[in-house]
Coordinates of C-alpha atoms in Angstrom, one line a residue:
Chain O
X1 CA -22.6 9.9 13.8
X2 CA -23.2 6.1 13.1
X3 CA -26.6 7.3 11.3
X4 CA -24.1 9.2 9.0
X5 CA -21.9 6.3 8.6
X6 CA -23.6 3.6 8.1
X7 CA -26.1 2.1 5.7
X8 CA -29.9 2.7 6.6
X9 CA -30.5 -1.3 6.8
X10 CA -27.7 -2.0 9.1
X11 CA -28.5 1.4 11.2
X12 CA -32.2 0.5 11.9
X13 CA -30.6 -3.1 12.9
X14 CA -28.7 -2.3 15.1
X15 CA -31.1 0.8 16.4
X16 CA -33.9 -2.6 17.0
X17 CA -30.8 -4.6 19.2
X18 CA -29.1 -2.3 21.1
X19 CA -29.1 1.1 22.6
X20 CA -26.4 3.1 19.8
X21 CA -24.9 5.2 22.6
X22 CA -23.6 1.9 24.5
X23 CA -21.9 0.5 21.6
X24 CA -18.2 0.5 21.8
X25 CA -17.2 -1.6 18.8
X26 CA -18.9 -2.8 15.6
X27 CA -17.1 -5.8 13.5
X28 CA -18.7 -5.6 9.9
X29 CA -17.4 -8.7 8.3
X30 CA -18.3 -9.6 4.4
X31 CA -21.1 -12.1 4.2
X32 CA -20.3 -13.0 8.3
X33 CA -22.6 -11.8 11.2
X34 CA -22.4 -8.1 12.2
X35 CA -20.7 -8.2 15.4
X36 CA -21.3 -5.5 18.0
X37 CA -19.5 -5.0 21.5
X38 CA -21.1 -2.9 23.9
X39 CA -19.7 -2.4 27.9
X40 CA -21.2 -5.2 29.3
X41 CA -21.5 -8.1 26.4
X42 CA -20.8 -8.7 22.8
X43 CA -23.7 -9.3 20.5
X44 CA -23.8 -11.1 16.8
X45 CA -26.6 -9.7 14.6
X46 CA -28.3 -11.4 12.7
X47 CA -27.6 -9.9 9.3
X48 CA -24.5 -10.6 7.2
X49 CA -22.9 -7.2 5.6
X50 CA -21.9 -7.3 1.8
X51 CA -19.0 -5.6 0.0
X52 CA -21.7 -2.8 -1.3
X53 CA -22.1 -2.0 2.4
X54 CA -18.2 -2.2 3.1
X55 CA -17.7 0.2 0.1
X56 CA -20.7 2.8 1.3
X57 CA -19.1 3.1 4.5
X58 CA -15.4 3.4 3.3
X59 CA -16.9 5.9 1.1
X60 CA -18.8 8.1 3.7
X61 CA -15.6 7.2 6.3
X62 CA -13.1 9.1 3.2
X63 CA -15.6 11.6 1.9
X64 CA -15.6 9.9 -0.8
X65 CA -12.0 10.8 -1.6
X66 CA -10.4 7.9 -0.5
X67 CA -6.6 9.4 -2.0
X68 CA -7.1 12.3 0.7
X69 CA -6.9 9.4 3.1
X70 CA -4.3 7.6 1.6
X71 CA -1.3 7.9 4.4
X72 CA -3.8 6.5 7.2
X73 CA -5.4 3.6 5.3
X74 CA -1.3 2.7 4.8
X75 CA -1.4 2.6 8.3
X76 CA -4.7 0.1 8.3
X77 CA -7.4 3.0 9.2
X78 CA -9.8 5.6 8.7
X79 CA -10.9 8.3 11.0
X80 CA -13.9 9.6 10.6
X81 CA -15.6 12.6 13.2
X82 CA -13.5 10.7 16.4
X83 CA -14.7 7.4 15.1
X84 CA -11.7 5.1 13.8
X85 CA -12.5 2.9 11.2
X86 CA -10.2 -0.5 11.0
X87 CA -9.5 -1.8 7.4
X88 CA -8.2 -5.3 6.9
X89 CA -8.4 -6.7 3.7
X90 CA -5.5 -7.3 0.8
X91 CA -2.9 -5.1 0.6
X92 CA -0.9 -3.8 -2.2
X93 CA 3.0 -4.0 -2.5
X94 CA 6.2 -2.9 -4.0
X95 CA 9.6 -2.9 -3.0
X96 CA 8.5 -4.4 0.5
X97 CA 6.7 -1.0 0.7
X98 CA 2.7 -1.4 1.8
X99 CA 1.7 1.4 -0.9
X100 CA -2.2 0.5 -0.1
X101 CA -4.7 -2.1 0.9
X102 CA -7.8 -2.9 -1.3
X103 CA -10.5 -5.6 -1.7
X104 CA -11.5 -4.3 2.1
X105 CA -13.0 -7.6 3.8
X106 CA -13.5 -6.3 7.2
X107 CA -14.1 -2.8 9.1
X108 CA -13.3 -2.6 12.8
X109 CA -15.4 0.8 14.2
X110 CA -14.5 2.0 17.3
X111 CA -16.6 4.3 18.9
X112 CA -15.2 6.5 21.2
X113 CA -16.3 7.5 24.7
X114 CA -16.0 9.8 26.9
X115 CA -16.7 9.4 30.4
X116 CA -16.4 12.5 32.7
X117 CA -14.4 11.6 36.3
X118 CA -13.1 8.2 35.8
X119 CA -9.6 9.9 36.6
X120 CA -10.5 12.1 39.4
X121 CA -9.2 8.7 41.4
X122 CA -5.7 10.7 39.9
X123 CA -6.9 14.2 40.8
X124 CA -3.7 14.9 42.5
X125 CA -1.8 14.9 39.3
X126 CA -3.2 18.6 39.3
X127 CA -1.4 19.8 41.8
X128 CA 2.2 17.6 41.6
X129 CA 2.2 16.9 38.1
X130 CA 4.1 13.4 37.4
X131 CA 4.6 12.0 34.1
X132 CA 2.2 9.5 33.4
X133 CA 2.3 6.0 31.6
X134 CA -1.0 4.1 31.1
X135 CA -0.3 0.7 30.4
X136 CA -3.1 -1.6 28.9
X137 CA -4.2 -4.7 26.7
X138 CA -6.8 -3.5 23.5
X139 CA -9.7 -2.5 24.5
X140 CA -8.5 -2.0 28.1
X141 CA -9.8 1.3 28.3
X142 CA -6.9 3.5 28.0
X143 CA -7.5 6.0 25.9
X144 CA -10.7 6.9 27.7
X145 CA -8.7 7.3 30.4
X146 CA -5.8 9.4 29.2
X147 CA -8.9 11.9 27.4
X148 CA -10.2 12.4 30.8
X149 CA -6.7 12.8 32.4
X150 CA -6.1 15.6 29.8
X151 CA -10.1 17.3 30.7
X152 CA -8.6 17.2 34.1
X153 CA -5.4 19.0 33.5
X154 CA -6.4 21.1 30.8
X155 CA -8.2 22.9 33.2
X156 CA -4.7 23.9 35.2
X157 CA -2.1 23.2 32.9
X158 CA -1.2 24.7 28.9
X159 CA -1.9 21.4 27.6
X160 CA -1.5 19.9 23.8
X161 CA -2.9 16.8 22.8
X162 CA -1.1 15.5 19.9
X163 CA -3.4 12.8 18.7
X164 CA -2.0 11.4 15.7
X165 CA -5.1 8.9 15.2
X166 CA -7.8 11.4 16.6
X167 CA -8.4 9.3 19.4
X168 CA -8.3 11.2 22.0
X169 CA -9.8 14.5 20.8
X170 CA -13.2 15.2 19.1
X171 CA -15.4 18.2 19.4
X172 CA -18.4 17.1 21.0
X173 CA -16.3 16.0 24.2
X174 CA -15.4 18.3 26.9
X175 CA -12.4 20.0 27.9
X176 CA -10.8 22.4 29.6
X177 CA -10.1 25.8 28.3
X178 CA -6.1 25.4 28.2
X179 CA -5.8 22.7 25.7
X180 CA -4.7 22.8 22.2
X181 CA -5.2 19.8 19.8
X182 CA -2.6 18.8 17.0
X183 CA -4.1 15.9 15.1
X184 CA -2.9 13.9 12.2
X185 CA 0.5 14.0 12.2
X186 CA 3.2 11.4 12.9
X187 CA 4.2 12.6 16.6
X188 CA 7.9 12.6 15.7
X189 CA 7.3 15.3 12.6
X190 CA 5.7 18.0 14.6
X191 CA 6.9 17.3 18.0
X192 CA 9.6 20.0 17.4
X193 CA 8.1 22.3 15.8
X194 CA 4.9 22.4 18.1
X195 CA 6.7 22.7 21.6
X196 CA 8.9 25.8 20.3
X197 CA 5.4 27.2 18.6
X198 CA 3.5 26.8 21.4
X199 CA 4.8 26.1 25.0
X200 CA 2.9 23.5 26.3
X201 CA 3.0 22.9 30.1
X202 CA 2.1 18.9 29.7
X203 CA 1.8 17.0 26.5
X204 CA -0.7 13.9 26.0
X205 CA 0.3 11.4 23.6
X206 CA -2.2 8.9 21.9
X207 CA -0.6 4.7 21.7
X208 CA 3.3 4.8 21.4
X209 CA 4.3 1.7 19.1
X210 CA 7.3 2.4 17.5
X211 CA 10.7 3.2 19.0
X212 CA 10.9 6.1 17.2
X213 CA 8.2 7.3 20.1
X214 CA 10.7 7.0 22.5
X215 CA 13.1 9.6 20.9
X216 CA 10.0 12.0 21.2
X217 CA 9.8 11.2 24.6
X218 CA 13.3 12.4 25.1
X219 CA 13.0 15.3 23.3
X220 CA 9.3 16.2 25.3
X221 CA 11.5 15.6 28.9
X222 CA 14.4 17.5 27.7
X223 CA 12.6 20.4 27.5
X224 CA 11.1 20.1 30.7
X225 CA 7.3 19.5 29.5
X226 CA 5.2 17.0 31.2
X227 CA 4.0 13.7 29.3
X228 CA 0.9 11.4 29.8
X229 CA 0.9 8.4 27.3
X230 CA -0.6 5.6 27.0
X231 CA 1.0 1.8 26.0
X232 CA 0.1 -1.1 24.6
X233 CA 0.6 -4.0 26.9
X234 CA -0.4 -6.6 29.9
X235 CA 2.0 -5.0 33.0
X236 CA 5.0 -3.1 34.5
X237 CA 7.0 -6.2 34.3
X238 CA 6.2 -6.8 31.0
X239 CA 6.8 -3.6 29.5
X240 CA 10.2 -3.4 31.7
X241 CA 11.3 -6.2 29.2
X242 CA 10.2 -5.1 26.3
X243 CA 11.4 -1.9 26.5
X244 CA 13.3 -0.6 29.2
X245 CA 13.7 3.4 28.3
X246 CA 9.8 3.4 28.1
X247 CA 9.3 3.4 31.8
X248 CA 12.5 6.0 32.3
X249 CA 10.9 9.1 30.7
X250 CA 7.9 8.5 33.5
X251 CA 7.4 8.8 37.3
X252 CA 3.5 7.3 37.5
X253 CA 2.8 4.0 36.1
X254 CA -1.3 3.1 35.9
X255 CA -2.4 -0.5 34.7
X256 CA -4.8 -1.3 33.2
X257 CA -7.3 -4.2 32.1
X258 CA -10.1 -5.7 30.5
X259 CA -11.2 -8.1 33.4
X260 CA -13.5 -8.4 35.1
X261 CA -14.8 -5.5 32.8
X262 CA -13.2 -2.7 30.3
X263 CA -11.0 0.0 32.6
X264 CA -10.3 -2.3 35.5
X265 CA -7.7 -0.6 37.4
X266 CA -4.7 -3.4 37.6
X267 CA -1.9 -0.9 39.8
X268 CA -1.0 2.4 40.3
X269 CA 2.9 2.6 40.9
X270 CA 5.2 5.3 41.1
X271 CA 8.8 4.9 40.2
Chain X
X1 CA -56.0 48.4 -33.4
X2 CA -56.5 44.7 -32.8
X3 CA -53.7 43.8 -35.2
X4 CA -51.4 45.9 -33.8
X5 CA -51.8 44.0 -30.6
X6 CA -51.8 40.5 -32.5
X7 CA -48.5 41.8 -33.5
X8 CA -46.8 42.7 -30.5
X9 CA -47.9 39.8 -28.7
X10 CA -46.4 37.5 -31.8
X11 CA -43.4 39.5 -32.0
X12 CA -42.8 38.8 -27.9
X13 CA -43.7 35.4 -28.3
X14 CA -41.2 34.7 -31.4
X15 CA -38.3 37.0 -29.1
X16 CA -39.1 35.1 -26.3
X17 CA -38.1 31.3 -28.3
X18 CA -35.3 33.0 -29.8
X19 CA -33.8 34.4 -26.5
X20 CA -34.9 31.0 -24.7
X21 CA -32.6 29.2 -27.6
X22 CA -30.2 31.0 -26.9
X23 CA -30.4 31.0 -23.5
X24 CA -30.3 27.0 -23.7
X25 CA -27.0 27.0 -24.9
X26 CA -25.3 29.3 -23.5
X27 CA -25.9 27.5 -20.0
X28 CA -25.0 24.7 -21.8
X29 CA -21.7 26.0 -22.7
X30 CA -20.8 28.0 -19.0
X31 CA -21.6 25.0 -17.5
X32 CA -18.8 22.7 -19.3
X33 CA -16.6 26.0 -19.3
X34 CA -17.0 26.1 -15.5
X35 CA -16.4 22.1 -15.5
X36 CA -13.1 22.9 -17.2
X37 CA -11.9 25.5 -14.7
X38 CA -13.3 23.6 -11.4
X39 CA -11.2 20.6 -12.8
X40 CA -8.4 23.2 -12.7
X41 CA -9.2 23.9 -9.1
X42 CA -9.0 20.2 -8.0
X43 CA -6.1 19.8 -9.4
X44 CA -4.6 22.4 -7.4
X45 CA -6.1 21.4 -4.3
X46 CA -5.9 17.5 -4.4
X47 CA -2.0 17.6 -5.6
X48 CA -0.9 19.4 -2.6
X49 CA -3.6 20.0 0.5
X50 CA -5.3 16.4 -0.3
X51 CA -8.4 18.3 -0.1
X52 CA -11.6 16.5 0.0
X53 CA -14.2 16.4 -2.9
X54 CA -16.9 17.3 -0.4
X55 CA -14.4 20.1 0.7
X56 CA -13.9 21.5 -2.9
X57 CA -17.5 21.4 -3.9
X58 CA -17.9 23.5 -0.8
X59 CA -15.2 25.9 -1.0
X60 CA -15.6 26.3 -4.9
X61 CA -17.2 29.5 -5.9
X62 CA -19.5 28.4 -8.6
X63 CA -21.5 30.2 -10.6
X64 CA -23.8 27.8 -12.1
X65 CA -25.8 26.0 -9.8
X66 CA -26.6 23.4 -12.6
X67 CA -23.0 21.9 -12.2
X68 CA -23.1 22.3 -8.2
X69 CA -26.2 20.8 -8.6
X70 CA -24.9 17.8 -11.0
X71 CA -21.6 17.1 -8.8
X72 CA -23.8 16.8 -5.3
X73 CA -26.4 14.6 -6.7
X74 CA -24.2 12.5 -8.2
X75 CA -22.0 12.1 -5.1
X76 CA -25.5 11.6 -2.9
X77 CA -26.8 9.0 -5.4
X78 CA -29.9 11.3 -5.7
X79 CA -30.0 11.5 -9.7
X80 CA -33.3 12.8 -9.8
X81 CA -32.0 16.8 -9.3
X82 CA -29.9 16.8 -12.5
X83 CA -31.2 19.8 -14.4
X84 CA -32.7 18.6 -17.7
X85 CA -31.1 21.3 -19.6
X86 CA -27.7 19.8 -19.2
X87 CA -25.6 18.0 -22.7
X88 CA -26.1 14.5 -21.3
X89 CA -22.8 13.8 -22.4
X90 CA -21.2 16.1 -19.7
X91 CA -23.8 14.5 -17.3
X92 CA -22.0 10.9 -18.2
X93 CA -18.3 12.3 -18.6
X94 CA -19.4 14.2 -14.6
X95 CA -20.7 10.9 -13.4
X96 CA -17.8 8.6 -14.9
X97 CA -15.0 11.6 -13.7
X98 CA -16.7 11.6 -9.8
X99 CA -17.2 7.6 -9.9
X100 CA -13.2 7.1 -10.8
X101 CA -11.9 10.0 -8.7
X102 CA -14.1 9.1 -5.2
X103 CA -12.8 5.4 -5.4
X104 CA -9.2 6.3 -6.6
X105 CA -5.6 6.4 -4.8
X106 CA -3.3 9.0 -4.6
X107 CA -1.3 8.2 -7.1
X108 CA -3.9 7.5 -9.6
X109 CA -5.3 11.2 -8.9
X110 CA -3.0 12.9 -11.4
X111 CA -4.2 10.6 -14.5
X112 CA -7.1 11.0 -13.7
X113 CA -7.1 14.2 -13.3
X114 CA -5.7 14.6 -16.7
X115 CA -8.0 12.9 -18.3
X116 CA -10.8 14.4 -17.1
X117 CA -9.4 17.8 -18.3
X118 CA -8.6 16.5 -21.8
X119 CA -12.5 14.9 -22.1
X120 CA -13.6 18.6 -20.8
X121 CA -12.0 20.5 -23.4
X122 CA -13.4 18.6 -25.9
X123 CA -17.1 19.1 -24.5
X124 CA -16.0 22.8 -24.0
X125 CA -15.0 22.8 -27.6
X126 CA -18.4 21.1 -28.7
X127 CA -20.6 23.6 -26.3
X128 CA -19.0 26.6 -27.9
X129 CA -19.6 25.3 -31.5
X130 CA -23.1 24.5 -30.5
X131 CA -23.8 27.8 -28.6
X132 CA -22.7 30.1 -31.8
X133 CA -24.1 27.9 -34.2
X134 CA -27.1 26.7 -32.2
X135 CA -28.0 29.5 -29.9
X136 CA -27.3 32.2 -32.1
X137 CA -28.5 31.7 -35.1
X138 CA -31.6 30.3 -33.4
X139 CA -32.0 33.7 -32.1
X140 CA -31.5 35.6 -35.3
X141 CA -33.7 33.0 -37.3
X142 CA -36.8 33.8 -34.8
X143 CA -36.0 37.4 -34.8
X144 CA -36.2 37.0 -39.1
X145 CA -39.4 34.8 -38.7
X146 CA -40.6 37.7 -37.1
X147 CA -40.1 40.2 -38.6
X148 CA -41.3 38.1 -41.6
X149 CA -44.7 37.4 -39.8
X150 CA -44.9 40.8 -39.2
X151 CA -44.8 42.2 -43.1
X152 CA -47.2 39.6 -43.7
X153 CA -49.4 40.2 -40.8
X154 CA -49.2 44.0 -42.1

């Protein structure tokens, strides 16, 4: 995918530093080092990006129809084949309205990974379902572990993934055969719709951020479907300040961090 | 016997340029009419599904591979493929149309759109004009010449 995505010079760069498949980040900066994170160390490469290489990978990232991805670069992103694509740089508005952002300066690739039985620690969740919260800072590993969380369950459970930033889902990883994928789409617009459509047994929901997430969460228990989600955030206590309703709508709480390495297991608490 | 032969083969040869004319513009022109209709379909599809370029070029059922040809190349960068019997003004208004829509927000989509259309019409316009003045009367000037040769060669 990255020799897709990314010009030839900075591919056969990075191909000479690192092993591509261990990469988990790449931080391609105007006229500043390339930075790279891998699991175990960050590098900084010895070549500086320019805005022509910015603009061929925002071009390859969009297809080059960057109005088809207007609604997510709004939102500070593009994805592109399960890899999301940060975009800083200057944005554009009106009305106190963020109608775009332009004159990118920096792309934040994430490269996502899947890696089969780091939640077989959770296996029971198979046989007594309990609704699942994953807490963690960025780059703590969460989504990794909420995609194999769904592998495991998909393989006992009617399970939908509604991954509003493809994060979770892409077609080269593997699942189970009772799972069902609904990507792109703001989780409150289609939560509705999708659970009378479809009957899920347990529903897996990328990063809640907004409090309109909790309203879905209410609406997902109400009905009597099982949730896994993941959080931003440092602990329990934490996120009971926050926001206190979060931790209602769940019975299992798993914590997460990035010390001593990415996916340290902080606590497992039920509630 | 020998002129008889001379004459068929000149006769072939002279039918041959005047079809080939012909032939030359007529491409031309099918090529900006199918321009003007794919703009048509992009329109459609970029207004409401926020369909890829990629995606149309795909799903697009064209049937001259000279534009599919021209849109491809110009979206790879590979500029070398561009068939040489193209109006090089479609080739610029192609390029100048993909390198404003590829970079473009949604809400610029629609002018540009527009624009594009009105610019086709024009060259649709010009490649008709050319094909029936051009084309055909290139055709029926080598098919005179011809026959001309012919009575002479008689």
């Amino acid at each position: 995918m990255l020799k897709e995505l990314l010009p030839i010079n900075i591919y056969n760069i990075l191909t000479d530093y690192v092993n591509l498949s261990t990469i988990c980040e790449l931080r391609i900066r105007v006229d500043k080092n390339l930075s790279l994170k891998t699991y175990e160390r960050k590098f900084i490469v010895d070549y500086q990006p320019t805005k022509n290489d910015l603009e061929y990978i925002i071009q390859i990232a969009s297809r080059h129809s960057l109005y088809a991805y207007e609604d997510d670069i709004k939102k500070g992103f593009i994805r592109y084949k399960g890899i999301r694509i940060g975009l800083i740089g200057e944005g554009v508005t009106n009305d106190m309205r963020l109608l775009t952002i332009k004159n990118f300066t920096t792309l934040v690739i994430r490269l996502p990974h899947q890696i089969v039985g780091i939640a077989d620690r959770f296996n029971l969740l198979k046989d007594d379902f309990q609704n699942t919260l994953v807490i963690s800072p960025p780059y703590g590993g969460k989504t990794t572990l909420i995609r194999d969380i769904a592998r495991i369950l998909s393989y006992h459970y009617d399970t939908l993934i509604i991954d509003e930033r493809e994060e979770i889902w892409s077609n080269s990883f593997d699942f189970g055969p009772n799972v069902e994928v609904f990507t792109g789409c703001p989780k409150e617009m289609i939560v509705e719709g999708i659970i009378r459509s479809t009957s899920p047994q347990i529903i897996v929901l990328d990063e809640l951020f907004q409090k309109s997430d909790l309203s879905v969460l209410g609406e997902i228990k109400r009905c009597g479907i099982g949730i896994v989600a993941s959080v931003h955030g440092n602990g329990i206590d934490e996120s009971k300040k926050f926001s206190p309703e979060l931790l209602s709508y769940f019975n299992l709480i798993i914590t997460l961090s990035n010390k001593p390495k990415v996916g340290s297991i902080k606590s497992v608490i039920r509630l | 016997m020998i002129k008889l032969i001379l004459c068929i083969v000149l006769i072939s040869l002279i039918a041959y340029v005047g079809y080939g004319i012909e032939r030359f513009y007529r491409i031309r022109y099918l090529v900006a009419k199918e321009y003007n209709e794919f703009l048509t379909f992009v329109q459609r599809e970029t207004c409401f599904l926020k369909t890829t370029i990629l995606e149309m070029i795909e799903k697009y059922n064209f049937t001259s591979k000279e534009l599919k040809q021209l849109l491809v190349s110009t979206i790879d960068n590979s500029f070398l493929e561009i068939d040489k019997k193209l109006d090089d003004k479609l080739v610029f208004e192609v390029k100048s149309f993909l390198k404003e829509f590829c970079t473009c927000d949604y809400s610029n989509v629609k002018s540009i759109l527009l624009n594009a259309n009105e610019k086709s019409k024009i060259l649709l316009n010009s490649a008709e004009n050319e094909k029936i003045q051009k084309g055909e009367l290139g055709r029926k000037l080598t098919i005179l010449v011809g026959i001309g040769l012919l009575i002479v060669l008689i």
